[in-house]
Amino acid sequence: MATRNNAAGRLASAAAGLMLATAAVTLIARQRRLEEARLQVKRLELEELASRRTAIAHQQRMHWELLAKAIDDPSLAAVIDTYDKSIPAEKRRQYFYANAWYVNLYQLYEAGILDQEELFGRLREIFQSVVLREYWEASKAQRATLKQSSDEARIGLMVDGLIKDLDEADTDEWWVVGNPPSAQ
């Protein structure tokens, strides 16, 4: 009887060990599948980011090509010219070019190449230009159509504040004017 009890105990112990080993293997397999799923999600996120950057680069090229045509040919410029008609044609062509510079910086920010602090520094530099400031004022109505919660509207308000700070600054050291946003 003791032999049977001893054999039954060993059998029960072996069965418990087998169940424990099976549970451990199942847990390890689940963890491996979970890690594979996490890696797949990360790969998809990286692919989406690369695709977004490619699309932004393509859009930027298209924007420049379209603006270049408008700058070169006044008859094409008339298609997109929403500026006050009392502004001379040559000045409006400069505004198209100013728009290209501004949009270039904005798209570098959107693509993640510049953070908001770097964008601010570059904007502070280009808005030293009288023509860029005139363009900014002339395009106020266009910016007013933006959805106020959009990044583009938020950056536009940042530029408005920057220009105000530059106008009110009592220093010639323009590169220290304004409060750059903290890097994001």
Short mmCIF file of N, CA and C in Angstrom, two decimals:
data_model
loop_
_atom_site.label_atom_id
_atom_site.label_comp_id
_atom_site.label_asym_id
_atom_site.label_seq_id
_atom_site.Cartn_x
_atom_site.Cartn_y
_atom_site.Cartn_z
N MET A 1 0.81 -1.18 0.00
CA MET A 1 0.00 0.00 0.00
C MET A 1 0.86 1.26 0.00
N ALA A 2 1.94 1.16 0.79
CA ALA A 2 2.84 2.30 0.87
C ALA A 2 3.50 2.52 -0.47
N THR A 3 3.74 1.42 -1.19
CA THR A 3 4.35 1.55 -2.50
C THR A 3 3.39 2.22 -3.46
N ARG A 4 2.10 1.86 -3.37
CA ARG A 4 1.12 2.50 -4.23
C ARG A 4 0.99 3.99 -3.90
N ASN A 5 0.95 4.32 -2.61
CA ASN A 5 0.86 5.72 -2.22
C ASN A 5 2.10 6.49 -2.67
N ASN A 6 3.26 5.85 -2.56
CA ASN A 6 4.50 6.48 -2.97
C ASN A 6 4.50 6.70 -4.49
N ALA A 7 4.03 5.71 -5.24
CA ALA A 7 3.96 5.82 -6.70
C ALA A 7 2.92 6.87 -7.09
N ALA A 8 1.79 6.90 -6.39
CA ALA A 8 0.75 7.89 -6.67
C ALA A 8 1.27 9.29 -6.37
N GLY A 9 2.03 9.44 -5.30
CA GLY A 9 2.59 10.74 -4.95
C GLY A 9 3.59 11.21 -6.00
N ARG A 10 4.43 10.25 -6.45
CA ARG A 10 5.40 10.61 -7.50
C ARG A 10 4.68 10.97 -8.78
N LEU A 11 3.63 10.23 -9.10
CA LEU A 11 2.85 10.51 -10.30
C LEU A 11 2.17 11.88 -10.19
N ALA A 12 1.60 12.20 -9.03
CA ALA A 12 0.96 13.49 -8.82
C ALA A 12 2.00 14.60 -8.88
N SER A 13 3.16 14.34 -8.30
CA SER A 13 4.23 15.34 -8.33
C SER A 13 4.72 15.56 -9.76
N ALA A 14 4.84 14.49 -10.52
CA ALA A 14 5.26 14.61 -11.92
C ALA A 14 4.20 15.35 -12.73
N ALA A 15 2.94 15.06 -12.47
CA ALA A 15 1.85 15.72 -13.19
C ALA A 15 1.85 17.22 -12.85
N ALA A 16 2.05 17.55 -11.59
CA ALA A 16 2.09 18.96 -11.18
C ALA A 16 3.27 19.66 -11.85
N GLY A 17 4.40 18.99 -11.88
CA GLY A 17 5.58 19.55 -12.53
C GLY A 17 5.35 19.76 -14.01
N LEU A 18 4.69 18.78 -14.64
CA LEU A 18 4.38 18.89 -16.07
C LEU A 18 3.42 20.05 -16.31
N MET A 19 2.43 20.22 -15.44
CA MET A 19 1.49 21.32 -15.58
C MET A 19 2.21 22.66 -15.40
N LEU A 20 3.11 22.72 -14.43
CA LEU A 20 3.86 23.94 -14.19
C LEU A 20 4.76 24.27 -15.38
N ALA A 21 5.40 23.26 -15.94
CA ALA A 21 6.26 23.47 -17.11
C ALA A 21 5.43 23.92 -18.31
N THR A 22 4.27 23.32 -18.49
CA THR A 22 3.39 23.71 -19.59
C THR A 22 2.93 25.15 -19.43
N ALA A 23 2.59 25.52 -18.21
CA ALA A 23 2.16 26.89 -17.94
C ALA A 23 3.30 27.86 -18.22
N ALA A 24 4.51 27.50 -17.83
CA ALA A 24 5.67 28.37 -18.06
C ALA A 24 5.93 28.53 -19.56
N VAL A 25 5.86 27.43 -20.31
CA VAL A 25 6.06 27.50 -21.76
C VAL A 25 4.98 28.36 -22.41
N THR A 26 3.74 28.20 -21.97
CA THR A 26 2.63 28.99 -22.50
C THR A 26 2.84 30.47 -22.19
N LEU A 27 3.27 30.77 -20.97
CA LEU A 27 3.53 32.16 -20.59
C LEU A 27 4.66 32.76 -21.43
N ILE A 28 5.72 32.01 -21.62
CA ILE A 28 6.85 32.48 -22.43
C ILE A 28 6.40 32.72 -23.87
N ALA A 29 5.59 31.80 -24.41
CA ALA A 29 5.10 31.96 -25.78
C ALA A 29 4.21 33.20 -25.89
N ARG A 30 3.36 33.43 -24.89
CA ARG A 30 2.51 34.64 -24.90
C ARG A 30 3.36 35.91 -24.85
N GLN A 31 4.36 35.90 -23.99
CA GLN A 31 5.24 37.07 -23.88
C GLN A 31 5.96 37.32 -25.21
N ARG A 32 6.39 36.25 -25.86
CA ARG A 32 7.08 36.39 -27.14
C ARG A 32 6.13 36.98 -28.19
N ARG A 33 4.88 36.47 -28.24
CA ARG A 33 3.90 37.00 -29.19
C ARG A 33 3.59 38.47 -28.89
N LEU A 34 3.49 38.81 -27.61
CA LEU A 34 3.23 40.19 -27.23
C LEU A 34 4.39 41.09 -27.65
N GLU A 35 5.61 40.66 -27.46
CA GLU A 35 6.77 41.44 -27.87
C GLU A 35 6.83 41.57 -29.39
N GLU A 36 6.50 40.51 -30.11
CA GLU A 36 6.45 40.58 -31.57
C GLU A 36 5.38 41.57 -32.03
N ALA A 37 4.24 41.58 -31.35
CA ALA A 37 3.18 42.53 -31.70
C ALA A 37 3.64 43.96 -31.41
N ARG A 38 4.32 44.17 -30.29
CA ARG A 38 4.85 45.51 -29.98
C ARG A 38 5.84 45.96 -31.05
N LEU A 39 6.72 45.07 -31.45
CA LEU A 39 7.70 45.40 -32.49
C LEU A 39 7.00 45.72 -33.82
N GLN A 40 5.96 44.97 -34.14
CA GLN A 40 5.20 45.23 -35.37
C GLN A 40 4.54 46.60 -35.33
N VAL A 41 3.97 46.95 -34.18
CA VAL A 41 3.35 48.27 -34.02
C VAL A 41 4.43 49.34 -34.19
N LYS A 42 5.59 49.15 -33.59
CA LYS A 42 6.67 50.13 -33.71
C LYS A 42 7.12 50.26 -35.17
N ARG A 43 7.24 49.14 -35.88
CA ARG A 43 7.60 49.18 -37.30
C ARG A 43 6.57 49.96 -38.10
N LEU A 44 5.30 49.70 -37.83
CA LEU A 44 4.23 50.42 -38.54
C LEU A 44 4.26 51.91 -38.23
N GLU A 45 4.52 52.27 -36.98
CA GLU A 45 4.62 53.69 -36.63
C GLU A 45 5.78 54.36 -37.36
N LEU A 46 6.91 53.68 -37.44
CA LEU A 46 8.06 54.23 -38.16
C LEU A 46 7.78 54.35 -39.65
N GLU A 47 7.10 53.36 -40.21
CA GLU A 47 6.73 53.42 -41.63
C GLU A 47 5.78 54.59 -41.88
N GLU A 48 4.83 54.79 -40.97
CA GLU A 48 3.89 55.90 -41.11
C GLU A 48 4.61 57.24 -41.03
N LEU A 49 5.56 57.36 -40.12
CA LEU A 49 6.34 58.59 -40.00
C LEU A 49 7.15 58.84 -41.27
N ALA A 50 7.78 57.80 -41.80
CA ALA A 50 8.56 57.95 -43.03
C ALA A 50 7.65 58.34 -44.19
N SER A 51 6.49 57.74 -44.25
CA SER A 51 5.53 58.07 -45.31
C SER A 51 5.06 59.51 -45.19
N ARG A 52 4.80 59.95 -43.97
CA ARG A 52 4.38 61.34 -43.73
C ARG A 52 5.46 62.31 -44.16
N ARG A 53 6.70 62.00 -43.80
CA ARG A 53 7.81 62.89 -44.18
C ARG A 53 7.99 62.93 -45.69
N THR A 54 7.81 61.80 -46.34
CA THR A 54 7.90 61.77 -47.80
C THR A 54 6.80 62.61 -48.42
N ALA A 55 5.59 62.49 -47.88
CA ALA A 55 4.46 63.28 -48.40
C ALA A 55 4.70 64.77 -48.19
N ILE A 56 5.23 65.14 -47.03
CA ILE A 56 5.51 66.55 -46.76
C ILE A 56 6.58 67.06 -47.72
N ALA A 57 7.62 66.26 -47.95
CA ALA A 57 8.68 66.68 -48.88
C ALA A 57 8.11 66.85 -50.29
N HIS A 58 7.24 65.94 -50.69
CA HIS A 58 6.62 66.05 -52.02
C HIS A 58 5.74 67.30 -52.09
N GLN A 59 4.97 67.54 -51.05
CA GLN A 59 4.10 68.71 -51.04
C GLN A 59 4.94 69.99 -51.08
N GLN A 60 6.05 69.99 -50.37
CA GLN A 60 6.91 71.17 -50.37
C GLN A 60 7.48 71.43 -51.77
N ARG A 61 7.90 70.38 -52.45
CA ARG A 61 8.39 70.54 -53.83
C ARG A 61 7.29 71.09 -54.73
N MET A 62 6.09 70.54 -54.59
CA MET A 62 4.96 71.01 -55.40
C MET A 62 4.66 72.48 -55.10
N HIS A 63 4.66 72.83 -53.83
CA HIS A 63 4.39 74.21 -53.44
C HIS A 63 5.41 75.14 -54.09
N TRP A 64 6.68 74.76 -54.01
CA TRP A 64 7.71 75.61 -54.61
C TRP A 64 7.55 75.69 -56.12
N GLU A 65 7.29 74.57 -56.77
CA GLU A 65 7.13 74.59 -58.23
C GLU A 65 5.97 75.49 -58.65
N LEU A 66 4.87 75.39 -57.94
CA LEU A 66 3.71 76.23 -58.26
C LEU A 66 4.01 77.71 -58.01
N LEU A 67 4.65 78.01 -56.88
CA LEU A 67 5.00 79.40 -56.60
C LEU A 67 6.02 79.93 -57.59
N ALA A 68 6.99 79.10 -57.96
CA ALA A 68 8.00 79.54 -58.92
C ALA A 68 7.35 79.92 -60.25
N LYS A 69 6.37 79.14 -60.67
CA LYS A 69 5.65 79.48 -61.91
C LYS A 69 4.92 80.80 -61.76
N ALA A 70 4.30 81.01 -60.60
CA ALA A 70 3.56 82.25 -60.36
C ALA A 70 4.52 83.45 -60.30
N ILE A 71 5.69 83.24 -59.74
CA ILE A 71 6.67 84.32 -59.66
C ILE A 71 7.18 84.67 -61.05
N ASP A 72 7.38 83.66 -61.88
CA ASP A 72 7.93 83.86 -63.23
C ASP A 72 6.91 84.38 -64.23
N ASP A 73 5.65 84.07 -64.04
CA ASP A 73 4.63 84.42 -65.03
C ASP A 73 3.45 85.14 -64.37
N PRO A 74 3.36 86.44 -64.52
CA PRO A 74 2.28 87.20 -63.88
C PRO A 74 0.88 86.70 -64.25
N SER A 75 0.71 86.13 -65.44
CA SER A 75 -0.62 85.63 -65.80
C SER A 75 -0.98 84.42 -64.94
N LEU A 76 0.00 83.64 -64.52
CA LEU A 76 -0.27 82.52 -63.61
C LEU A 76 -0.41 83.02 -62.17
N ALA A 77 0.33 84.04 -61.83
CA ALA A 77 0.24 84.61 -60.49
C ALA A 77 -1.18 85.09 -60.20
N ALA A 78 -1.86 85.56 -61.21
CA ALA A 78 -3.23 86.07 -61.03
C ALA A 78 -4.15 84.99 -60.46
N VAL A 79 -3.84 83.73 -60.70
CA VAL A 79 -4.68 82.63 -60.22
C VAL A 79 -4.68 82.56 -58.69
N ILE A 80 -3.55 82.84 -58.08
CA ILE A 80 -3.46 82.69 -56.62
C ILE A 80 -3.29 84.02 -55.89
N ASP A 81 -3.31 85.11 -56.61
CA ASP A 81 -3.06 86.42 -56.02
C ASP A 81 -4.29 86.92 -55.29
N THR A 82 -4.24 86.86 -53.97
CA THR A 82 -5.35 87.35 -53.14
C THR A 82 -4.98 88.63 -52.41
N TYR A 83 -3.84 89.20 -52.78
CA TYR A 83 -3.39 90.43 -52.14
C TYR A 83 -4.15 91.63 -52.69
N ASP A 84 -4.10 92.69 -51.94
CA ASP A 84 -4.73 93.95 -52.33
C ASP A 84 -4.19 94.36 -53.70
N LYS A 85 -5.09 94.64 -54.64
CA LYS A 85 -4.69 94.96 -56.02
C LYS A 85 -3.94 96.29 -56.10
N SER A 86 -3.99 97.11 -55.05
CA SER A 86 -3.23 98.36 -55.06
C SER A 86 -1.74 98.11 -54.82
N ILE A 87 -1.39 96.89 -54.39
CA ILE A 87 0.02 96.54 -54.20
C ILE A 87 0.62 96.29 -55.57
N PRO A 88 1.75 96.92 -55.87
CA PRO A 88 2.37 96.73 -57.19
C PRO A 88 2.70 95.26 -57.47
N ALA A 89 2.63 94.89 -58.74
CA ALA A 89 2.86 93.51 -59.16
C ALA A 89 4.21 92.98 -58.68
N GLU A 90 5.24 93.78 -58.76
CA GLU A 90 6.57 93.35 -58.32
C GLU A 90 6.58 93.01 -56.83
N LYS A 91 5.89 93.81 -56.04
CA LYS A 91 5.81 93.57 -54.60
C LYS A 91 5.02 92.28 -54.32
N ARG A 92 3.96 92.06 -55.09
CA ARG A 92 3.19 90.82 -54.91
C ARG A 92 4.05 89.61 -55.25
N ARG A 93 4.91 89.72 -56.26
CA ARG A 93 5.82 88.62 -56.59
C ARG A 93 6.77 88.37 -55.41
N GLN A 94 7.21 89.43 -54.76
CA GLN A 94 8.06 89.27 -53.58
C GLN A 94 7.29 88.56 -52.46
N TYR A 95 6.01 88.87 -52.35
CA TYR A 95 5.19 88.21 -51.34
C TYR A 95 5.08 86.70 -51.61
N PHE A 96 4.97 86.33 -52.87
CA PHE A 96 4.94 84.90 -53.20
C PHE A 96 6.24 84.23 -52.75
N TYR A 97 7.34 84.91 -52.99
CA TYR A 97 8.63 84.37 -52.59
C TYR A 97 8.75 84.33 -51.06
N ALA A 98 8.28 85.36 -50.38
CA ALA A 98 8.28 85.38 -48.91
C ALA A 98 7.45 84.22 -48.38
N ASN A 99 6.32 83.97 -49.03
CA ASN A 99 5.47 82.84 -48.64
C ASN A 99 6.24 81.53 -48.77
N ALA A 100 7.01 81.39 -49.82
CA ALA A 100 7.80 80.16 -50.02
C ALA A 100 8.78 79.97 -48.86
N TRP A 101 9.43 81.03 -48.42
CA TRP A 101 10.37 80.93 -47.29
C TRP A 101 9.65 80.56 -46.01
N TYR A 102 8.54 81.21 -45.75
CA TYR A 102 7.79 80.91 -44.53
C TYR A 102 7.28 79.47 -44.55
N VAL A 103 6.68 79.06 -45.66
CA VAL A 103 6.14 77.71 -45.75
C VAL A 103 7.25 76.67 -45.64
N ASN A 104 8.41 76.96 -46.20
CA ASN A 104 9.54 76.05 -46.08
C ASN A 104 9.89 75.80 -44.61
N LEU A 105 9.99 76.88 -43.84
CA LEU A 105 10.30 76.72 -42.41
C LEU A 105 9.18 75.99 -41.68
N TYR A 106 7.95 76.34 -41.99
CA TYR A 106 6.82 75.68 -41.33
C TYR A 106 6.83 74.18 -41.63
N GLN A 107 7.12 73.82 -42.86
CA GLN A 107 7.11 72.40 -43.22
C GLN A 107 8.30 71.66 -42.61
N LEU A 108 9.43 72.34 -42.42
CA LEU A 108 10.54 71.72 -41.70
C LEU A 108 10.12 71.40 -40.26
N TYR A 109 9.35 72.30 -39.68
CA TYR A 109 8.81 72.07 -38.34
C TYR A 109 7.81 70.91 -38.36
N GLU A 110 6.90 70.93 -39.30
CA GLU A 110 5.89 69.87 -39.39
C GLU A 110 6.51 68.50 -39.61
N ALA A 111 7.62 68.46 -40.34
CA ALA A 111 8.29 67.19 -40.62
C ALA A 111 9.12 66.71 -39.43
N GLY A 112 9.25 67.55 -38.41
CA GLY A 112 10.03 67.17 -37.24
C GLY A 112 11.52 67.44 -37.39
N ILE A 113 11.90 68.16 -38.44
CA ILE A 113 13.31 68.47 -38.66
C ILE A 113 13.73 69.63 -37.75
N LEU A 114 12.82 70.57 -37.52
CA LEU A 114 13.03 71.66 -36.57
C LEU A 114 12.05 71.48 -35.42
N ASP A 115 12.51 71.71 -34.19
CA ASP A 115 11.54 71.76 -33.10
C ASP A 115 11.02 73.21 -33.02
N GLN A 116 10.09 73.46 -32.13
CA GLN A 116 9.45 74.77 -32.09
C GLN A 116 10.45 75.87 -31.72
N GLU A 117 11.39 75.56 -30.86
CA GLU A 117 12.40 76.55 -30.49
C GLU A 117 13.30 76.90 -31.67
N GLU A 118 13.70 75.89 -32.45
CA GLU A 118 14.52 76.15 -33.64
C GLU A 118 13.72 76.93 -34.68
N LEU A 119 12.46 76.57 -34.85
CA LEU A 119 11.59 77.30 -35.77
C LEU A 119 11.53 78.78 -35.38
N PHE A 120 11.34 79.03 -34.10
CA PHE A 120 11.27 80.39 -33.61
C PHE A 120 12.54 81.17 -33.97
N GLY A 121 13.69 80.54 -33.78
CA GLY A 121 14.95 81.20 -34.10
C GLY A 121 15.07 81.53 -35.58
N ARG A 122 14.67 80.60 -36.43
CA ARG A 122 14.72 80.85 -37.87
C ARG A 122 13.73 81.94 -38.29
N LEU A 123 12.53 81.89 -37.69
CA LEU A 123 11.54 82.92 -37.99
C LEU A 123 12.02 84.29 -37.53
N ARG A 124 12.64 84.33 -36.37
CA ARG A 124 13.17 85.59 -35.85
C ARG A 124 14.19 86.17 -36.84
N GLU A 125 14.94 85.29 -37.47
CA GLU A 125 15.93 85.74 -38.46
C GLU A 125 15.26 86.26 -39.74
N ILE A 126 14.35 85.47 -40.32
CA ILE A 126 13.79 85.90 -41.62
C ILE A 126 12.88 87.11 -41.49
N PHE A 127 12.29 87.30 -40.30
CA PHE A 127 11.41 88.45 -40.14
C PHE A 127 12.17 89.74 -39.81
N GLN A 128 13.48 89.71 -40.01
CA GLN A 128 14.26 90.95 -40.02
C GLN A 128 14.00 91.68 -41.33
N SER A 129 13.57 90.93 -42.33
CA SER A 129 13.31 91.49 -43.66
C SER A 129 12.02 92.31 -43.65
N VAL A 130 12.12 93.53 -44.14
CA VAL A 130 10.95 94.40 -44.26
C VAL A 130 9.92 93.76 -45.19
N VAL A 131 10.38 93.15 -46.27
CA VAL A 131 9.45 92.53 -47.23
C VAL A 131 8.69 91.38 -46.57
N LEU A 132 9.37 90.58 -45.76
CA LEU A 132 8.68 89.48 -45.09
C LEU A 132 7.64 90.02 -44.11
N ARG A 133 7.95 91.09 -43.43
CA ARG A 133 6.96 91.68 -42.51
C ARG A 133 5.78 92.25 -43.28
N GLU A 134 6.05 92.87 -44.42
CA GLU A 134 4.95 93.39 -45.25
C GLU A 134 4.09 92.24 -45.75
N TYR A 135 4.75 91.17 -46.20
CA TYR A 135 4.02 89.97 -46.64
C TYR A 135 3.12 89.46 -45.51
N TRP A 136 3.67 89.40 -44.31
CA TRP A 136 2.92 88.86 -43.18
C TRP A 136 1.66 89.69 -42.93
N GLU A 137 1.81 90.99 -42.99
CA GLU A 137 0.66 91.88 -42.80
C GLU A 137 -0.34 91.71 -43.95
N ALA A 138 0.17 91.63 -45.17
CA ALA A 138 -0.71 91.51 -46.34
C ALA A 138 -1.45 90.17 -46.37
N SER A 139 -0.90 89.15 -45.71
CA SER A 139 -1.54 87.82 -45.74
C SER A 139 -2.37 87.54 -44.48
N LYS A 140 -2.62 88.57 -43.69
CA LYS A 140 -3.39 88.41 -42.45
C LYS A 140 -4.77 87.80 -42.72
N ALA A 141 -5.43 88.24 -43.78
CA ALA A 141 -6.77 87.72 -44.09
C ALA A 141 -6.72 86.23 -44.43
N GLN A 142 -5.66 85.80 -45.07
CA GLN A 142 -5.53 84.37 -45.40
C GLN A 142 -5.39 83.55 -44.12
N ARG A 143 -4.59 84.04 -43.18
CA ARG A 143 -4.40 83.32 -41.91
C ARG A 143 -5.68 83.31 -41.07
N ALA A 144 -6.51 84.32 -41.24
CA ALA A 144 -7.75 84.40 -40.47
C ALA A 144 -8.70 83.26 -40.82
N THR A 145 -8.50 82.63 -41.95
CA THR A 145 -9.38 81.52 -42.37
C THR A 145 -8.96 80.18 -41.76
N LEU A 146 -7.82 80.15 -41.09
CA LEU A 146 -7.33 78.89 -40.51
C LEU A 146 -8.17 78.48 -39.30
N LYS A 147 -8.30 77.20 -39.11
CA LYS A 147 -8.94 76.69 -37.91
C LYS A 147 -8.05 77.09 -36.73
N GLN A 148 -8.62 77.79 -35.77
CA GLN A 148 -7.82 78.38 -34.68
C GLN A 148 -7.06 77.35 -33.84
N SER A 149 -7.51 76.11 -33.82
CA SER A 149 -6.84 75.08 -33.04
C SER A 149 -5.72 74.39 -33.83
N SER A 150 -5.53 74.78 -35.08
CA SER A 150 -4.51 74.12 -35.91
C SER A 150 -3.11 74.57 -35.54
N ASP A 151 -2.13 73.71 -35.85
CA ASP A 151 -0.72 74.07 -35.64
C ASP A 151 -0.36 75.32 -36.44
N GLU A 152 -0.88 75.40 -37.66
CA GLU A 152 -0.55 76.53 -38.52
C GLU A 152 -1.04 77.84 -37.90
N ALA A 153 -2.24 77.83 -37.33
CA ALA A 153 -2.76 79.04 -36.68
C ALA A 153 -1.94 79.36 -35.43
N ARG A 154 -1.58 78.34 -34.68
CA ARG A 154 -0.78 78.54 -33.46
C ARG A 154 0.59 79.13 -33.80
N ILE A 155 1.22 78.62 -34.85
CA ILE A 155 2.52 79.16 -35.28
C ILE A 155 2.34 80.59 -35.79
N GLY A 156 1.25 80.85 -36.50
CA GLY A 156 0.97 82.20 -36.97
C GLY A 156 0.86 83.19 -35.81
N LEU A 157 0.20 82.78 -34.74
CA LEU A 157 0.10 83.65 -33.57
C LEU A 157 1.48 83.86 -32.92
N MET A 158 2.29 82.81 -32.96
CA MET A 158 3.65 82.93 -32.43
C MET A 158 4.43 83.98 -33.25
N VAL A 159 4.27 83.95 -34.58
CA VAL A 159 4.94 84.93 -35.44
C VAL A 159 4.41 86.33 -35.16
N ASP A 160 3.09 86.46 -34.99
CA ASP A 160 2.52 87.78 -34.65
C ASP A 160 3.18 88.34 -33.39
N GLY A 161 3.32 87.50 -32.37
CA GLY A 161 3.96 87.93 -31.13
C GLY A 161 5.43 88.27 -31.34
N LEU A 162 6.10 87.47 -32.14
CA LEU A 162 7.52 87.71 -32.42
C LEU A 162 7.70 89.06 -33.12
N ILE A 163 6.90 89.32 -34.14
CA ILE A 163 7.01 90.60 -34.86
C ILE A 163 6.74 91.77 -33.92
N LYS A 164 5.75 91.62 -33.06
CA LYS A 164 5.45 92.67 -32.07
C LYS A 164 6.66 92.89 -31.18
N ASP A 165 7.25 91.80 -30.68
CA ASP A 165 8.44 91.91 -29.83
C ASP A 165 9.59 92.57 -30.58
N LEU A 166 9.78 92.20 -31.84
CA LEU A 166 10.86 92.80 -32.64
C LEU A 166 10.62 94.30 -32.83
N ASP A 167 9.37 94.67 -33.09
CA ASP A 167 9.03 96.08 -33.29
C ASP A 167 9.25 96.90 -32.02
N GLU A 168 8.98 96.30 -30.87
CA GLU A 168 9.06 97.01 -29.60
C GLU A 168 10.43 96.92 -28.94
N ALA A 169 11.32 96.10 -29.49
CA ALA A 169 12.63 95.89 -28.86
C ALA A 169 13.45 97.17 -28.87
N ASP A 170 14.16 97.38 -27.78
CA ASP A 170 15.02 98.55 -27.70
C ASP A 170 16.50 98.14 -27.84
N THR A 171 16.71 97.13 -28.67
CA THR A 171 18.06 96.66 -28.93
C THR A 171 18.22 96.33 -30.41
N ASP A 172 19.45 96.45 -30.87
CA ASP A 172 19.76 96.05 -32.25
C ASP A 172 20.12 94.56 -32.31
N GLU A 173 20.19 93.93 -31.18
CA GLU A 173 20.54 92.50 -31.12
C GLU A 173 19.27 91.67 -31.28
N TRP A 174 18.77 91.60 -32.52
CA TRP A 174 17.51 90.95 -32.82
C TRP A 174 17.50 89.48 -32.42
N TRP A 175 18.64 88.84 -32.38
CA TRP A 175 18.72 87.41 -32.10
C TRP A 175 18.41 87.07 -30.64
N VAL A 176 18.24 88.08 -29.78
CA VAL A 176 17.87 87.82 -28.39
C VAL A 176 16.44 88.29 -28.09
N VAL A 177 15.77 88.82 -29.10
CA VAL A 177 14.43 89.37 -28.89
C VAL A 177 13.40 88.23 -28.86
N GLY A 178 12.43 88.39 -28.00
CA GLY A 178 11.33 87.42 -27.93
C GLY A 178 11.64 86.29 -26.97
N ASN A 179 10.60 85.56 -26.63
CA ASN A 179 10.74 84.41 -25.74
C ASN A 179 10.50 83.14 -26.53
N PRO A 180 11.58 82.46 -26.90
CA PRO A 180 11.39 81.22 -27.66
C PRO A 180 10.60 80.21 -26.85
N PRO A 181 9.73 79.49 -27.48
CA PRO A 181 9.01 78.44 -26.77
C PRO A 181 10.01 77.35 -26.40
N SER A 182 9.72 76.63 -25.35
CA SER A 182 10.63 75.53 -24.98
C SER A 182 10.54 74.46 -26.05
N ALA A 183 11.65 73.76 -26.27
CA ALA A 183 11.72 72.71 -27.29
C ALA A 183 10.68 71.64 -26.98
N GLN A 184 10.01 71.19 -28.04
CA GLN A 184 8.98 70.14 -27.88
C GLN A 184 9.40 68.90 -28.61
#
